[in-house]
CSV table of C-alpha atoms in Angstrom, one decimal:
chain,number,residue,atom,x,y,z
A,1,MET,CA,-50.8,-6.6,-38.5
A,2,ALA,CA,-51.5,-8.3,-41.8
A,3,ALA,CA,-51.8,-12.0,-41.8
A,4,GLU,CA,-48.6,-13.8,-43.0
A,5,PRO,CA,-49.1,-14.9,-46.6
A,6,THR,CA,-49.4,-18.7,-47.2
A,7,ILE,CA,-49.2,-21.1,-50.1
A,8,THR,CA,-50.7,-24.5,-50.5
A,9,LEU,CA,-48.7,-27.4,-51.8
A,10,THR,CA,-50.5,-30.5,-52.8
A,11,VAL,CA,-48.1,-33.4,-52.8
A,12,ALA,CA,-48.4,-36.9,-54.1
A,13,ARG,CA,-47.9,-39.5,-51.4
A,14,TYR,CA,-47.3,-43.2,-51.8
A,15,ARG,CA,-46.6,-45.3,-48.8
A,16,PRO,CA,-46.6,-48.9,-50.0
A,17,GLU,CA,-47.1,-50.3,-46.5
A,18,GLN,CA,-50.4,-48.5,-46.1
A,19,GLU,CA,-51.9,-47.7,-49.5
A,20,ALA,CA,-52.2,-49.6,-52.8
A,21,GLU,CA,-51.9,-46.6,-55.0
A,22,PRO,CA,-50.7,-43.0,-54.7
A,23,SER,CA,-52.9,-40.4,-52.9
A,24,ARG,CA,-52.5,-36.6,-52.4
A,25,GLN,CA,-51.9,-34.6,-49.3
A,26,SER,CA,-52.2,-30.8,-49.0
A,27,TYR,CA,-50.0,-28.6,-46.9
A,28,THR,CA,-50.4,-24.9,-46.3
A,29,ILE,CA,-47.2,-23.3,-45.3
A,30,PRO,CA,-45.8,-19.7,-44.9
A,31,TYR,CA,-45.0,-18.1,-48.3
A,32,ARG,CA,-41.8,-16.2,-49.0
A,33,GLU,CA,-41.0,-14.8,-52.4
A,34,ASP,CA,-37.4,-16.2,-52.5
A,35,MET,CA,-38.5,-19.8,-51.8
A,36,VAL,CA,-38.3,-22.5,-54.4
A,37,VAL,CA,-40.5,-25.6,-54.5
A,38,LEU,CA,-37.7,-27.6,-52.9
A,39,ASP,CA,-37.5,-25.1,-50.0
A,40,ALA,CA,-41.2,-25.6,-49.5
A,41,LEU,CA,-40.8,-29.4,-49.4
A,42,ASN,CA,-38.0,-29.1,-46.9
A,43,TYR,CA,-40.1,-26.7,-44.8
A,44,ILE,CA,-42.9,-29.4,-44.8
A,45,LYS,CA,-40.4,-32.1,-43.9
A,46,HIS,CA,-38.8,-30.1,-41.1
A,47,TYR,CA,-41.9,-28.5,-39.5
A,48,VAL,CA,-45.1,-30.2,-40.7
A,49,ASP,CA,-44.7,-33.8,-41.7
A,50,GLY,CA,-41.4,-35.6,-41.3
A,51,SER,CA,-42.7,-38.7,-43.2
A,52,LEU,CA,-42.6,-37.0,-46.6
A,53,SER,CA,-39.9,-38.5,-48.8
A,54,PHE,CA,-38.1,-36.9,-51.7
A,55,ARG,CA,-34.6,-36.6,-53.2
A,56,TRP,CA,-32.4,-33.6,-53.3
A,57,SER,CA,-28.8,-32.6,-52.9
A,58,CYS,CA,-27.1,-29.5,-54.3
A,59,ARG,CA,-30.0,-26.9,-54.4
A,60,MET,CA,-28.4,-25.2,-57.4
A,61,GLY,CA,-29.4,-27.1,-60.5
A,62,ILE,CA,-26.2,-29.1,-60.8
A,63,CYS,CA,-26.8,-32.5,-59.2
A,64,GLY,CA,-30.0,-33.4,-61.0
A,65,SER,CA,-31.5,-35.1,-57.9
A,66,CYS,CA,-34.6,-33.0,-57.2
A,67,GLY,CA,-36.6,-33.4,-60.5
A,68,MET,CA,-40.3,-33.7,-59.9
A,69,ASN,CA,-43.5,-33.0,-61.7
A,70,VAL,CA,-44.6,-29.5,-60.7
A,71,ASN,CA,-48.0,-28.5,-61.8
A,72,GLY,CA,-47.8,-31.1,-64.6
A,73,THR,CA,-44.4,-30.2,-65.9
A,74,PRO,CA,-41.1,-32.1,-65.2
A,75,THR,CA,-39.0,-29.5,-63.3
A,76,LEU,CA,-36.0,-29.2,-61.1
A,77,THR,CA,-37.7,-28.2,-57.9
A,78,CYS,CA,-34.6,-26.2,-56.8
A,79,GLU,CA,-35.1,-23.9,-59.8
A,80,ALA,CA,-38.9,-23.5,-59.6
A,81,PHE,CA,-39.7,-20.3,-57.6
A,82,LEU,CA,-42.9,-20.3,-55.6
A,83,HIS,CA,-43.6,-16.7,-56.9
A,84,SER,CA,-44.2,-18.1,-60.4
A,85,PHE,CA,-47.2,-20.0,-58.9
A,86,TYR,CA,-48.4,-17.9,-56.0
A,87,PRO,CA,-51.2,-17.5,-55.0
A,88,ARG,CA,-52.2,-20.6,-56.9
A,89,GLU,CA,-51.7,-24.0,-55.4
A,90,VAL,CA,-48.6,-26.0,-56.3
A,91,VAL,CA,-49.1,-29.6,-57.2
A,92,VAL,CA,-45.9,-31.7,-56.7
A,93,GLU,CA,-45.8,-35.3,-58.1
A,94,PRO,CA,-43.0,-37.8,-58.7
A,95,LEU,CA,-41.5,-37.7,-62.2
A,96,PRO,CA,-43.9,-39.5,-64.6
A,97,ASN,CA,-42.9,-42.6,-66.5
A,98,PHE,CA,-40.9,-44.1,-63.7
A,99,PRO,CA,-41.9,-46.6,-61.0
A,100,ILE,CA,-42.6,-44.9,-57.7
A,101,ILE,CA,-40.8,-46.2,-54.7
A,102,ARG,CA,-42.2,-43.8,-52.1
A,103,ASP,CA,-43.9,-40.4,-52.2
A,104,LEU,CA,-41.8,-38.3,-54.6
A,105,VAL,CA,-39.0,-40.9,-54.9
A,106,ILE,CA,-38.8,-42.7,-58.2
A,107,ASP,CA,-36.8,-45.9,-59.2
A,108,MET,CA,-34.1,-44.7,-61.6
A,109,SER,CA,-32.5,-48.2,-62.1
A,110,ASP,CA,-33.8,-48.4,-65.7
A,111,PHE,CA,-32.2,-45.1,-66.6
A,112,MET,CA,-28.9,-46.0,-64.9
A,113,HIS,CA,-28.8,-49.2,-66.9
A,114,LYS,CA,-29.5,-47.4,-70.2
A,115,LEU,CA,-26.9,-44.7,-69.4
A,116,GLY,CA,-24.2,-47.4,-68.9
A,117,ALA,CA,-25.3,-49.2,-72.1
A,118,VAL,CA,-24.2,-46.3,-74.3
A,119,LYS,CA,-20.7,-46.2,-72.6
A,120,PRO,CA,-20.7,-42.5,-71.8
A,121,TRP,CA,-16.9,-42.1,-71.5
A,122,ILE,CA,-14.0,-41.7,-73.9
A,123,ILE,CA,-13.1,-45.0,-75.6
A,124,ARG,CA,-9.7,-45.3,-77.1
A,125,GLU,CA,-8.4,-48.1,-79.3
A,126,HIS,CA,-4.9,-47.2,-78.3
A,127,GLU,CA,-4.0,-45.0,-75.4
A,128,LYS,CA,-0.9,-42.8,-76.2
A,129,PRO,CA,1.8,-42.8,-73.5
A,130,LEU,CA,1.7,-40.0,-70.9
A,131,SER,CA,5.0,-38.7,-72.2
A,132,GLU,CA,3.2,-37.6,-75.4
A,133,GLY,CA,1.0,-35.2,-73.4
A,134,GLU,CA,-2.7,-34.4,-73.4
A,135,TYR,CA,-5.2,-35.0,-76.2
A,136,LEU,CA,-5.6,-31.5,-77.4
A,137,GLN,CA,-8.7,-30.1,-79.0
A,138,THR,CA,-9.4,-27.0,-81.1
A,139,GLU,CA,-12.3,-24.7,-80.1
A,140,GLU,CA,-14.2,-26.0,-83.1
A,141,GLN,CA,-13.7,-29.6,-81.9
A,142,ILE,CA,-15.1,-28.7,-78.5
A,143,ASP,CA,-17.9,-26.8,-80.0
A,144,ALA,CA,-19.0,-30.0,-81.9
A,145,TYR,CA,-20.1,-31.8,-78.6
A,146,HIS,CA,-20.1,-29.1,-75.9
A,147,GLN,CA,-23.9,-28.6,-75.8
A,148,TYR,CA,-24.5,-32.3,-75.2
A,149,SER,CA,-21.9,-32.5,-72.4
A,150,ALA,CA,-24.1,-30.3,-70.1
A,151,CYS,CA,-26.4,-33.2,-69.2
A,152,ILE,CA,-26.8,-33.6,-65.5
A,153,ASN,CA,-28.8,-36.9,-65.7
A,154,CYS,CA,-31.8,-35.4,-64.0
A,155,MET,CA,-34.2,-37.6,-66.1
A,156,LEU,CA,-36.7,-34.7,-66.7
A,157,CYS,CA,-36.4,-35.7,-70.4
A,158,TYR,CA,-37.6,-39.2,-69.7
A,159,ALA,CA,-40.5,-37.9,-67.7
A,160,ALA,CA,-41.6,-35.7,-70.6
A,161,CYS,CA,-41.2,-38.4,-73.3
A,162,PRO,CA,-44.5,-40.1,-74.2
A,163,VAL,CA,-42.5,-42.6,-76.3
A,164,TYR,CA,-40.6,-43.8,-73.2
A,165,ALA,CA,-44.0,-44.0,-71.3
A,166,LEU,CA,-45.5,-46.1,-74.0
A,167,GLU,CA,-42.4,-48.2,-74.9
A,168,PRO,CA,-40.2,-48.4,-71.7
A,169,GLU,CA,-37.6,-50.3,-73.7
A,170,PHE,CA,-36.7,-47.0,-75.5
A,171,LEU,CA,-33.1,-46.0,-74.8
A,172,GLY,CA,-34.4,-42.5,-74.1
A,173,PRO,CA,-33.3,-38.9,-74.7
A,174,ALA,CA,-30.5,-38.3,-72.2
A,175,ALA,CA,-28.7,-41.6,-72.9
A,176,ILE,CA,-28.8,-40.9,-76.7
A,177,ALA,CA,-27.6,-37.3,-76.2
A,178,LEU,CA,-24.7,-38.5,-74.1
A,179,ALA,CA,-23.8,-41.1,-76.6
A,180,ARG,CA,-23.8,-38.4,-79.3
A,181,ARG,CA,-21.7,-36.2,-77.0
A,182,TYR,CA,-18.9,-38.9,-77.0
A,183,ASN,CA,-19.4,-39.9,-80.7
A,184,LEU,CA,-18.7,-36.2,-81.6
A,185,ASP,CA,-15.6,-36.0,-79.4
A,186,SER,CA,-12.4,-35.9,-81.5
A,187,ARG,CA,-10.6,-37.9,-78.7
A,188,ASP,CA,-13.1,-40.7,-78.8
A,189,GLN,CA,-12.9,-43.9,-80.9
A,190,GLY,CA,-15.9,-45.8,-79.7
A,191,LYS,CA,-18.6,-44.8,-82.2
A,192,ILE,CA,-19.0,-48.3,-83.6
A,193,GLU,CA,-19.4,-49.8,-80.2
A,194,ARG,CA,-22.2,-47.3,-79.3
A,195,LEU,CA,-23.9,-47.7,-82.6
A,196,ARG,CA,-24.8,-51.3,-81.7
A,197,VAL,CA,-27.0,-49.8,-79.0
A,198,LEU,CA,-28.0,-46.6,-80.7
A,199,ALA,CA,-28.9,-47.7,-84.3
A,200,THR,CA,-31.7,-50.0,-83.2
A,201,SER,CA,-35.5,-50.0,-83.0
A,202,GLU,CA,-35.2,-49.4,-79.3
A,203,GLY,CA,-32.5,-46.7,-79.8
A,204,ILE,CA,-32.7,-43.7,-82.0
A,205,TRP,CA,-35.3,-45.2,-84.4
A,206,ASP,CA,-37.9,-45.4,-81.6
A,207,CYS,CA,-38.0,-41.6,-81.3
A,208,THR,CA,-40.9,-39.9,-83.1
A,209,PHE,CA,-39.5,-36.4,-82.4
A,210,VAL,CA,-42.2,-35.2,-80.0
A,211,GLY,CA,-39.5,-32.7,-78.8
A,212,GLU,CA,-40.7,-32.2,-75.3
A,213,CYS,CA,-37.4,-33.6,-73.9
A,214,SER,CA,-35.7,-30.5,-75.2
A,215,VAL,CA,-38.4,-28.2,-73.8
A,216,VAL,CA,-38.0,-29.5,-70.2
A,217,CYS,CA,-34.2,-29.9,-70.2
A,218,PRO,CA,-32.9,-27.5,-67.6
A,219,LYS,CA,-29.4,-27.4,-69.2
A,220,ASN,CA,-30.5,-26.7,-72.8
A,221,VAL,CA,-28.9,-30.0,-74.0
A,222,ASP,CA,-31.6,-30.4,-76.7
A,223,PRO,CA,-31.7,-34.2,-76.7
A,224,ALA,CA,-34.3,-34.2,-79.5
A,225,LYS,CA,-31.8,-32.6,-81.7
A,226,ALA,CA,-29.1,-35.1,-80.7
A,227,ILE,CA,-31.4,-38.0,-81.6
A,228,GLN,CA,-32.5,-36.6,-85.0
A,229,GLN,CA,-28.8,-35.8,-85.9
A,230,SER,CA,-27.9,-39.3,-84.9
A,231,LYS,CA,-30.6,-40.6,-87.3
A,232,LEU,CA,-29.2,-38.5,-90.1
A,233,ASP,CA,-25.6,-39.5,-89.4
A,234,THR,CA,-26.5,-43.2,-89.2
A,235,THR,CA,-28.4,-43.0,-92.5
A,236,ILE,CA,-25.6,-41.2,-94.3
A,237,ASP,CA,-23.1,-43.8,-93.0
A,238,TRP,CA,-25.4,-46.6,-94.2
A,239,TYR,CA,-25.6,-45.1,-97.7
A,240,LYS,CA,-21.9,-44.5,-97.8
A,241,ARG,CA,-21.2,-48.1,-96.9
A,242,LEU,CA,-23.7,-49.3,-99.5
A,243,LEU,CA,-22.6,-47.0,-102.4
A,244,LEU,CA,-18.9,-46.4,-101.6
A,245,PRO,CA,-17.8,-49.6,-99.8
A,246,TRP,CA,-14.2,-49.0,-100.6
A,247,THR,CA,-14.1,-45.8,-98.6
A,248,ARG,CA,-14.1,-47.7,-95.3
B,1,MET,CA,-35.9,-61.1,-57.0
B,2,ASP,CA,-37.7,-64.4,-57.5
B,3,ALA,CA,-40.9,-63.2,-55.9
B,4,ILE,CA,-42.5,-61.4,-58.9
B,5,MET,CA,-46.1,-60.5,-58.4
B,6,SER,CA,-48.5,-60.9,-61.4
B,7,LYS,CA,-49.6,-57.7,-63.0
B,8,SER,CA,-52.9,-56.3,-61.8
B,9,ARG,CA,-54.9,-53.2,-62.2
B,10,THR,CA,-56.0,-50.8,-59.5
B,11,PRO,CA,-59.6,-49.5,-59.4
B,12,THR,CA,-58.5,-46.3,-61.3
B,13,GLY,CA,-57.1,-48.3,-64.2
B,14,LEU,CA,-53.5,-47.9,-63.2
B,15,GLU,CA,-51.3,-50.8,-63.6
B,16,ARG,CA,-49.4,-52.1,-60.6
B,17,GLU,CA,-45.8,-52.7,-61.6
B,18,PRO,CA,-44.8,-56.2,-60.5
B,19,ALA,CA,-41.1,-55.3,-60.6
B,20,THR,CA,-39.3,-54.2,-57.5
B,21,ALA,CA,-36.7,-51.5,-57.0
B,22,PRO,CA,-33.2,-52.3,-55.9
B,23,GLY,CA,-33.3,-53.6,-52.3
B,24,GLY,CA,-36.6,-55.4,-53.1
B,25,TYR,CA,-38.9,-52.5,-52.4
B,26,PRO,CA,-42.2,-52.7,-54.2
B,27,THR,CA,-42.8,-50.0,-56.7
B,28,TYR,CA,-45.9,-48.5,-58.3
B,29,ARG,CA,-45.9,-47.6,-62.0
B,30,PRO,CA,-48.7,-45.2,-63.1
B,31,ARG,CA,-49.9,-45.8,-66.7
B,32,LEU,CA,-49.9,-43.1,-69.3
B,33,PRO,CA,-53.5,-41.8,-69.4
B,34,TRP,CA,-55.2,-42.1,-72.8
B,35,ALA,CA,-55.5,-38.3,-73.0
B,36,TRP,CA,-51.8,-37.6,-72.3
B,37,TRP,CA,-51.6,-35.5,-75.5
B,38,GLN,CA,-54.1,-33.0,-74.1
B,39,ARG,CA,-51.7,-32.1,-71.3
B,40,ASN,CA,-50.1,-29.3,-73.1
B,41,ARG,CA,-50.3,-27.4,-76.5
B,42,ARG,CA,-47.0,-28.9,-77.7
B,43,TYR,CA,-48.2,-32.5,-77.2
B,44,THR,CA,-51.4,-31.7,-79.0
B,45,LEU,CA,-49.5,-30.1,-81.9
B,46,TYR,CA,-47.3,-33.1,-82.1
B,47,MET,CA,-50.4,-35.4,-82.4
B,48,LEU,CA,-51.8,-33.2,-85.1
B,49,ARG,CA,-48.5,-33.4,-86.9
B,50,GLU,CA,-48.6,-37.2,-86.7
B,51,LEU,CA,-52.3,-37.2,-87.8
B,52,SER,CA,-51.4,-35.1,-90.8
B,53,SER,CA,-49.6,-38.1,-92.4
B,54,VAL,CA,-52.9,-40.0,-92.4
B,55,PHE,CA,-54.6,-37.3,-94.6
B,56,VAL,CA,-51.5,-37.0,-96.8
B,57,ALA,CA,-51.6,-40.8,-97.3
B,58,LEU,CA,-55.3,-40.8,-98.1
B,59,TRP,CA,-54.8,-38.0,-100.6
B,60,SER,CA,-52.0,-39.9,-102.2
B,61,VAL,CA,-54.2,-43.0,-102.7
B,62,LEU,CA,-56.9,-40.7,-104.2
B,63,PHE,CA,-54.3,-39.3,-106.6
B,64,LEU,CA,-53.4,-42.8,-107.7
B,65,VAL,CA,-57.1,-43.5,-108.3
B,66,GLN,CA,-57.2,-40.2,-110.3
B,67,LEU,CA,-54.3,-41.4,-112.5
B,68,SER,CA,-55.8,-44.8,-113.1
B,69,ARG,CA,-59.1,-43.0,-114.2
B,70,LEU,CA,-57.0,-40.9,-116.6
B,71,ARG,CA,-55.6,-44.0,-118.1
B,72,ARG,CA,-59.1,-45.5,-118.6
B,73,GLY,CA,-60.1,-42.6,-120.8
B,74,LYS,CA,-61.8,-39.2,-120.9
B,75,ASP,CA,-65.3,-40.3,-119.7
B,76,SER,CA,-64.0,-42.1,-116.7
B,77,TYR,CA,-61.7,-39.2,-115.8
B,78,GLU,CA,-64.5,-36.6,-116.2
B,79,ARG,CA,-66.9,-38.6,-114.0
B,80,PHE,CA,-64.1,-38.7,-111.3
B,81,VAL,CA,-63.5,-35.0,-111.6
B,82,ALA,CA,-67.3,-34.3,-111.4
B,83,ALA,CA,-67.6,-36.4,-108.2
B,84,GLN,CA,-64.8,-34.4,-106.6
B,85,ARG,CA,-67.0,-31.3,-106.8
B,86,SER,CA,-69.4,-32.6,-104.1
B,87,PRO,CA,-69.3,-30.8,-100.7
B,88,GLY,CA,-67.9,-33.9,-99.0
B,89,TRP,CA,-64.9,-34.2,-101.2
B,90,ILE,CA,-64.3,-30.4,-101.2
B,91,ALA,CA,-64.3,-30.6,-97.4
B,92,PHE,CA,-61.8,-33.5,-97.5
B,93,HIS,CA,-59.5,-31.6,-99.8
B,94,LEU,CA,-59.6,-28.5,-97.6
B,95,ILE,CA,-58.8,-30.5,-94.5
B,96,THR,CA,-56.0,-32.3,-96.3
B,97,LEU,CA,-54.6,-29.0,-97.5
B,98,LEU,CA,-54.5,-27.7,-94.0
B,99,PHE,CA,-52.8,-30.8,-92.7
B,100,ALA,CA,-50.3,-30.8,-95.6
B,101,LEU,CA,-49.5,-27.2,-94.8
B,102,LEU,CA,-49.0,-28.1,-91.1
B,103,HIS,CA,-46.8,-31.0,-92.1
B,104,ALA,CA,-44.7,-28.9,-94.4
B,105,VAL,CA,-44.3,-25.9,-92.0
B,106,THR,CA,-43.4,-28.1,-89.0
B,107,TRP,CA,-41.0,-30.1,-91.2
B,108,PHE,CA,-39.1,-27.0,-92.3
B,109,GLN,CA,-39.1,-25.6,-88.8
B,110,LEU,CA,-37.6,-28.8,-87.4
B,111,THR,CA,-35.1,-29.1,-90.3
B,112,GLY,CA,-33.5,-25.9,-89.1
B,113,VAL,CA,-33.3,-27.2,-85.5
B,114,VAL,CA,-31.7,-30.5,-86.5
B,115,MET,CA,-29.4,-29.2,-89.3
B,116,SER,CA,-28.1,-26.3,-87.3
B,117,GLY,CA,-26.2,-28.6,-85.0
B,118,MET,CA,-24.6,-30.8,-87.6
B,119,ALA,CA,-21.3,-29.2,-86.5
B,120,GLN,CA,-19.0,-28.9,-89.4
B,121,LYS,CA,-21.5,-29.8,-92.1
B,122,VAL,CA,-23.9,-26.9,-92.6
B,123,ARG,CA,-21.6,-23.9,-93.3
B,124,ILE,CA,-21.5,-21.1,-95.7
B,125,GLY,CA,-18.2,-19.2,-96.0
B,126,GLY,CA,-16.9,-21.0,-92.9
B,127,ARG,CA,-19.7,-19.8,-90.7
B,128,ARG,CA,-22.2,-22.1,-89.1
B,129,LEU,CA,-25.8,-21.4,-90.0
B,130,SER,CA,-28.4,-20.9,-87.3
B,131,ALA,CA,-31.6,-22.8,-87.0
B,132,GLN,CA,-33.5,-19.7,-88.2
B,133,GLN,CA,-31.3,-19.3,-91.2
B,134,ILE,CA,-31.7,-22.9,-92.3
B,135,SER,CA,-35.5,-22.8,-91.8
B,136,ALA,CA,-35.7,-19.5,-93.7
B,137,GLY,CA,-33.8,-21.0,-96.6
B,138,SER,CA,-36.0,-24.0,-96.6
B,139,PHE,CA,-39.2,-21.8,-96.6
B,140,ALA,CA,-37.7,-19.7,-99.4
B,141,GLY,CA,-37.0,-22.9,-101.4
B,142,TRP,CA,-40.5,-24.1,-100.8
B,143,ALA,CA,-42.0,-20.8,-101.9
B,144,ALA,CA,-39.8,-20.7,-105.1
B,145,ALA,CA,-40.7,-24.3,-106.0
B,146,SER,CA,-44.5,-23.6,-105.4
B,147,LEU,CA,-44.2,-20.4,-107.5
B,148,GLY,CA,-42.4,-22.3,-110.3
B,149,ILE,CA,-45.1,-25.0,-110.4
B,150,LEU,CA,-47.9,-22.4,-110.3
B,151,LEU,CA,-46.3,-20.5,-113.2
B,152,ALA,CA,-45.7,-23.7,-115.2
B,153,LEU,CA,-49.4,-24.6,-114.7
B,154,LEU,CA,-50.7,-21.2,-115.7
B,155,LEU,CA,-48.4,-20.8,-118.7
B,156,GLY,CA,-48.8,-24.4,-119.7
B,157,GLY,CA,-52.6,-24.0,-119.4
B,158,ARG,CA,-52.6,-20.9,-121.6
B,159,LYS,CA,-50.5,-22.7,-124.2
B,160,ASP,CA,-53.1,-25.5,-124.3
B,161,GLN,CA,-55.9,-23.1,-124.8
B,162,ASP,CA,-54.0,-21.4,-127.7
C-alpha cells in the first residue's frame, strides 16, 4: 500500500511567557486535496499540538477572522487550498503590521478604533417618520457604493499595506473604503463628519497608492480605488469651495 | 495600562512593542524589514514607479539649466549641448526616458482604475466606462499629443532650414 501523502506546515509561534520573540515550528500532517490551510491548522490543534493559537469562525470567507500570512501573502486561510501549495511546505505566520498577542493571533484594537472613527453607518440629519416608509434607492444609487459594502473587516489590506507598516497612524484601506461606502450612499448625510477624519495627512493623503490592499482583498472591494477616488472628490470639493463659494 | 515598558530591540533587530493588548497581554510588533519591497514583483514595481519621480525631477532641473544657458547666449548654449553628448549624460537621458515612460504608463493604467468607479461621473451616452476604456482613451490621447509635438518639431525644423 502506498504511503499516505503528507504536507508540512511551518507555523509561527509566539508564547510570551516562554520566548522573547517569535519562533517557528514545523508540523507534518496527512494531506488531502480538499483541505484548506485552516483545516490543516485545526488538524494540528486537535491531533498534534493543542497549544497552537489562531482565530477562526465561519470557514466560508464571510466572517473575516482567519486572515494569516500564508507563504508571505495575507490570505483568508479558509479559502487557501493546500493543493495550491502541495507538495511544497506551507509557511503560516500572523498577519504582518499588527502586534502579535500569541502564535497567529494579532491585536486588532488599532483597526477597530480606526473603523469606529469613520462612523461606518448611515448618518441622518433628520430621520423621517416611519409612516413615510423606507428610504428607497434606485439600482444606480446602489451601484455607486455596492462594491465597497462587501468589506468583511478581515484586515488583509492592512497586512499588505507598507504605508500602514511604516506609519501606523495611517487610517488604512478598509476604514477609508467603508467611509467611502457610506459617503456614496444616497441615504447618508454624514459626509462632512467623516471628512474630518478622512481628509487629513493620516487619512487619504497618507496613501501613496501601492495598490497591494486591492490585490489581497478577498471580496474585491478595491480599497486602493476608494482612497484615490476620495482624494479626487476631496480635491474637486476644495476647488469648488474656493472658486464657487456661493454654490454651497 | 500604566506599566508601559520602554522600547527595546531584540537581537534580530525587531522592535519590541511596549504597548499591551486589551486585557493587559504583552504584544510583539515585528518591524518592517528594509527589503520589504523585494517581497513581490508588485512592491518592486511600485518602488520603481516612486523612484521614477527622482529622475523626472533631475531632468526638469537640467531643463531649467538648459533654458538659462539659452538665455545667456549662443556660445553658452552650444557648450551645454556639446557636454550633453558625453556617454555619461547620454546614459542619464536614456535611464530618465525609461523611468518617464514607466511613470506615464503606470499613470494612465491607474487613471483607468480610479476613474472607472467615479460612479455617475465618467459616462458616455449614459453608459459607464470601464477601466480599460478609460486607460485606452488616455493612451490614445498621449499618442496623439506625442505625434502632434513630433510633427510640429519636424515641420517647424524644416521651415527653419528653408
